[in-house]
Short mmCIF file of C-alpha atoms in Angstrom, two decimals:
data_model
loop_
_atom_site.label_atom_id
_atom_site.label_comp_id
_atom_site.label_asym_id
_atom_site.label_seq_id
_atom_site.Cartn_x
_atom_site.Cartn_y
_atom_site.Cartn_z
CA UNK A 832 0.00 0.00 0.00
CA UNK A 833 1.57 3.73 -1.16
CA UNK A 834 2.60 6.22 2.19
CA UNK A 835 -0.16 8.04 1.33
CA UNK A 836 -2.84 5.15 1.98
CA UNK A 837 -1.09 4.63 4.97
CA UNK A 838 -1.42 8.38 6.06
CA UNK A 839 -4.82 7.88 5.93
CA UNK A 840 -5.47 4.91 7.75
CA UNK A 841 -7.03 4.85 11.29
CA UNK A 842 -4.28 4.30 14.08
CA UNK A 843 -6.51 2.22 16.27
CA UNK A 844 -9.27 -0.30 15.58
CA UNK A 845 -11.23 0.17 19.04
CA UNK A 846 -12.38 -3.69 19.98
CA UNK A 847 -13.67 -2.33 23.10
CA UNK A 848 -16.64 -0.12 23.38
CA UNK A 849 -15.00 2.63 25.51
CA UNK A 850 -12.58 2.84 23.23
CA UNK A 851 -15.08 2.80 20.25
CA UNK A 852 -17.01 5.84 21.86
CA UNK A 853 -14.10 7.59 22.40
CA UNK A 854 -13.51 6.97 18.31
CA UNK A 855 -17.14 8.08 18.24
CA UNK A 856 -16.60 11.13 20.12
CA UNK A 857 -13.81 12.01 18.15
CA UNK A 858 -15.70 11.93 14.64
CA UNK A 859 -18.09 14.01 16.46
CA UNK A 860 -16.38 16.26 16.81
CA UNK A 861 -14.61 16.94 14.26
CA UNK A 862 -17.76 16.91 12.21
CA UNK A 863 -18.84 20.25 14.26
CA UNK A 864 -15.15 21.69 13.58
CA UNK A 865 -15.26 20.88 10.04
CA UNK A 866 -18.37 22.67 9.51
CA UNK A 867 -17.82 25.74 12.13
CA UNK A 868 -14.48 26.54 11.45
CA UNK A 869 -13.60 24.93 7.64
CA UNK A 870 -11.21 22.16 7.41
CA UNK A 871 -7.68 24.53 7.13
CA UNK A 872 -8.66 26.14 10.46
CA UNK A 873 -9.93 22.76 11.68
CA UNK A 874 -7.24 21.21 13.86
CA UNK A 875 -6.51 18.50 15.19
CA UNK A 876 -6.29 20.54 18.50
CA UNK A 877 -9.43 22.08 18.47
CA UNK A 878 -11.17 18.94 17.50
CA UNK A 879 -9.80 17.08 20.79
CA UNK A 880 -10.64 19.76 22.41
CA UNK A 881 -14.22 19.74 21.30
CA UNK A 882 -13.96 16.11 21.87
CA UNK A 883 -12.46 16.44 25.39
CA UNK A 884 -9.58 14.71 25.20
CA UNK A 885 -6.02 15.10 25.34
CA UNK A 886 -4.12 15.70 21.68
CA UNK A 887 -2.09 12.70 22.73
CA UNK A 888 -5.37 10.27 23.01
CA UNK A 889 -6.78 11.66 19.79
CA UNK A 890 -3.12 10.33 18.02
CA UNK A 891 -3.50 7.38 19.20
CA UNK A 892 -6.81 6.89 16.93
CA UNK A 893 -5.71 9.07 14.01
CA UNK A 894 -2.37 10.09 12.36
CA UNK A 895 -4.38 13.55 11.18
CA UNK A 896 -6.81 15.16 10.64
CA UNK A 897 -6.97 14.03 6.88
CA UNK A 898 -7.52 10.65 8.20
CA UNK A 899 -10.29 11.81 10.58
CA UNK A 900 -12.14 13.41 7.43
CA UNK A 901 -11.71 10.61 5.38
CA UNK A 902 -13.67 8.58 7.65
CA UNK A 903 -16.30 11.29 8.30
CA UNK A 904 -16.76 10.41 4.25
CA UNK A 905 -16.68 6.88 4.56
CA UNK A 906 -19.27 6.75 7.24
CA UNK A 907 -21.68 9.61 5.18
CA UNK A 908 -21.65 6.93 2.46
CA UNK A 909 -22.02 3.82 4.56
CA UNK A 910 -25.05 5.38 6.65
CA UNK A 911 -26.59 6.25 3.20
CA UNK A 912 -30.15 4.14 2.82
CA UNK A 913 -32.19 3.03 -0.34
CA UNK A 914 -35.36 1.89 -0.70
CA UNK A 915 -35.55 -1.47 -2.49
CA UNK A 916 -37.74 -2.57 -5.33
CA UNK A 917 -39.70 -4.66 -3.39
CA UNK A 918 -40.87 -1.91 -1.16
CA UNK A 919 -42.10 0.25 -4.37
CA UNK A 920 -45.46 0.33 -5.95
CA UNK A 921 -44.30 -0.79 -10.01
CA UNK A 922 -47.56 -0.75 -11.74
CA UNK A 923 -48.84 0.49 -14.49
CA UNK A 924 -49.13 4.95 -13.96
CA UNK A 925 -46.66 5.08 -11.18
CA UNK A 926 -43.40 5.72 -13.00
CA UNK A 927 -43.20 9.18 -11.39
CA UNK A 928 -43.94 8.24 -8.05
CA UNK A 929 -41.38 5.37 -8.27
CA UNK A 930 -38.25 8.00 -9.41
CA UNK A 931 -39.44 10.60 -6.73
CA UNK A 932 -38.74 8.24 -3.77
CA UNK A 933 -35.44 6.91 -5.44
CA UNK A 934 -34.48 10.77 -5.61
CA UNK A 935 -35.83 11.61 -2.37
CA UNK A 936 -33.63 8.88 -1.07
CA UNK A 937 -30.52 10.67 -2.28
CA UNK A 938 -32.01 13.62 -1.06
CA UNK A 939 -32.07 12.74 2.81
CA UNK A 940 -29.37 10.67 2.31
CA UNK A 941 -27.48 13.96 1.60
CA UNK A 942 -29.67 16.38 4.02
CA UNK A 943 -26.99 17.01 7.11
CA UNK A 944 -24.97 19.73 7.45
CA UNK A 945 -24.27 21.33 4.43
CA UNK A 946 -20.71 22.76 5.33
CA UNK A 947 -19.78 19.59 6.59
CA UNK A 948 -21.16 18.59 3.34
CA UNK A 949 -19.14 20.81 1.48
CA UNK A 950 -15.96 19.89 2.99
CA UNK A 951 -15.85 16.52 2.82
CA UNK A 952 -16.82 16.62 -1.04
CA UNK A 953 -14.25 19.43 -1.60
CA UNK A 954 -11.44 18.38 0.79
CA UNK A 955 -11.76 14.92 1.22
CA UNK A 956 -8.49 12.67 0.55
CA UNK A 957 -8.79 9.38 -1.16
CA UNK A 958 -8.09 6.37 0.76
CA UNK A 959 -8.07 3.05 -0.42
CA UNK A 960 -11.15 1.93 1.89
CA UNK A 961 -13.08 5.57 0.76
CA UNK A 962 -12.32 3.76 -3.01
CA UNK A 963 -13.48 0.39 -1.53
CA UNK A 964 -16.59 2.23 0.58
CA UNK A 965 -17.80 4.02 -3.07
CA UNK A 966 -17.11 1.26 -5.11
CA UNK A 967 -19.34 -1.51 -2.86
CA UNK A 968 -22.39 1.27 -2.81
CA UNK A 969 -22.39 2.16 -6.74
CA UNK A 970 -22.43 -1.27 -7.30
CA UNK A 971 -25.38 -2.30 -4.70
CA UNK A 972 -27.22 0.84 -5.65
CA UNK A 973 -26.76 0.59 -9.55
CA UNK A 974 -28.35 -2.95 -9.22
CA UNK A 975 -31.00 -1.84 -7.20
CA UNK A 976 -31.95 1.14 -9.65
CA UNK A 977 -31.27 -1.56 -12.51
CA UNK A 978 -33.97 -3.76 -11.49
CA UNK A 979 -36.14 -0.99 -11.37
CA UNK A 980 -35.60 0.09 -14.21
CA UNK A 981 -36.22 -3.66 -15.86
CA UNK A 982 -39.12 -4.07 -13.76
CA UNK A 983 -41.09 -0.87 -14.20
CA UNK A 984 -44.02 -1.64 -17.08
CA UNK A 985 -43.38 2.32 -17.52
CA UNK A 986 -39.85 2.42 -18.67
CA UNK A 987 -38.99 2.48 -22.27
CA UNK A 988 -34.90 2.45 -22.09
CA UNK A 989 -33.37 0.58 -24.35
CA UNK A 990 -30.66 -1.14 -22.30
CA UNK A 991 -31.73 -0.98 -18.23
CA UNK A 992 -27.56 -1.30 -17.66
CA UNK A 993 -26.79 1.53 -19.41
CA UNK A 994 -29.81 3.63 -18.18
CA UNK A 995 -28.83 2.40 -14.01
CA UNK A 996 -25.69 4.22 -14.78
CA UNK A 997 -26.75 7.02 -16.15
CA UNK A 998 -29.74 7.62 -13.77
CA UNK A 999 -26.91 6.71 -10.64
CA UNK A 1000 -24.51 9.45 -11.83
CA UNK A 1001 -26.96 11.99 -12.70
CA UNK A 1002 -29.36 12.00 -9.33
CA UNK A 1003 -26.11 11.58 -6.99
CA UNK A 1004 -23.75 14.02 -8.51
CA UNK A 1005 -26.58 16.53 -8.97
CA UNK A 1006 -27.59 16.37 -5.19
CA UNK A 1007 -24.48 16.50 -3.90
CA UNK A 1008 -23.89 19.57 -5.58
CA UNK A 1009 -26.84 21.14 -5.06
CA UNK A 1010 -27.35 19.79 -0.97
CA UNK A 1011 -23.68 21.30 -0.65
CA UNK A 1012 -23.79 24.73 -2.26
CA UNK A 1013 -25.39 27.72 -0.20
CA UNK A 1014 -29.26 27.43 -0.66
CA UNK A 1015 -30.83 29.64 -3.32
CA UNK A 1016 -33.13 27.48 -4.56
CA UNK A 1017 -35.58 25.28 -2.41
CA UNK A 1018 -35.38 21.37 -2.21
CA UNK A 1019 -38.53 21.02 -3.39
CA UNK A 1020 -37.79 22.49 -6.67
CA UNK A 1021 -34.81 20.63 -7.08
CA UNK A 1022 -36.59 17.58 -6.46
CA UNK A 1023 -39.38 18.38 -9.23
CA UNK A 1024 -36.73 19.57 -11.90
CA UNK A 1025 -34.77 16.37 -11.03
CA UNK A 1026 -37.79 13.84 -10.87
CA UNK A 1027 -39.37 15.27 -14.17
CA UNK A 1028 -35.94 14.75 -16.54
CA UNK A 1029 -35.36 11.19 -15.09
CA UNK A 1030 -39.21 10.42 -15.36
CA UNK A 1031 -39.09 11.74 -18.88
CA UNK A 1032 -35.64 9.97 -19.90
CA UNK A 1033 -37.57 6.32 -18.51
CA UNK A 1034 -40.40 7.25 -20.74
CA UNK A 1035 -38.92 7.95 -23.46
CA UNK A 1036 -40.68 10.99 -24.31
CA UNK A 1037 -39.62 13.15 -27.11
CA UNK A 1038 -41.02 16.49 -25.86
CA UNK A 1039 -40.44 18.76 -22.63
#
């Protein structure tokens, strides 16, 4: 593994559950620095001190605080939920009902903090388990949103492969942009704007 994987890489594994709250308590933490302060001005000693502990007990978890963010972004994408095809309505007249909760899913999924947000997309190092972490959930989700796709009597794509991946990229790149950036627009908007050009793209249709 390169230095720079290893400079990312938590120092401790906590097996105990003290020691995995005080892990906890640490992420915490720096989550609240991260979006108060910005990640340049967001130390490692202010985050142990919002964590109270000593600097010396917050090493001995993390090397940095690169490390510490990168995990903040593994855990955003791990906690991410979807709701499965067997828990939607697929019949006939429901196409639009069907994208709206697979975009409202991204949505929420994306709904914290949206400075915290915004660091973690902009600032974020890549570590071989963040590659791991995204790699494991675009494949899981681009199934589920595959089978949908195949399922739906409503859909008119030509190849539901192709589509999954084009649908995946569009609805999660989109939100995270938008859930990040300062608010100018409201969510509900978004979501129409969004659910209308995916409904539209699964239909087929021709027109606006």
């Amino acid at each position: 593994m390169p230095p720079a994987h290893r400079r990312l890489e938590p120092r401790r594994k906590p097996r105990q559950v003290r020691a995995e709250l005080t892990r906890e308590r640490i992420l915490t933490a720096a989550a609240h620095v991260f979006a108060e302060h910005g990640y340049a001005a967001g130390t490692t000693n202010r985050i142990a001190e919002r964590a109270r502990i000593s600097i010396g007990s917050l090493y001995q978890y993390f090397p940095n605080k690169d490390a510490i963010l990168a995990e903040l972004l593994i855990q955003h994408i791990d906690r991410g939920t979807w709701t499965e095809a067997a828990d939607l309505d697929l019949s006939p007249g429901t196409l639009e009902a069907t994208v709206r909760a697979l975009i409202r899913d991204a949505i929420d999924n994306h709904s914290d903090d949206p400075q915290l947000l915004r660091v973690m997309i902009e600032e974020a190092p890549v570590s071989q388990e963040l590659i791991d972490t995204i790699d494991r959930h675009t494949k899981l989700r681009t199934a589920q949103v595959r089978d949908v796709v195949a399922r739906h009597p409503d859909s008119r794509v030509g190849d539901p492969d192709v589509a999954a991946d084009i649908i995946l990229f569009t609805v999660e790149m989109n939100t995270h942009k938008f859930m990040a950036a300062p608010r100018t627009v409201p969510v509900e908007t978004f979501e129409n704007e969004l659910v209308a050009m995916v409904t539209r793209y699964l239909r087929g249709d021709q027109t606006p």
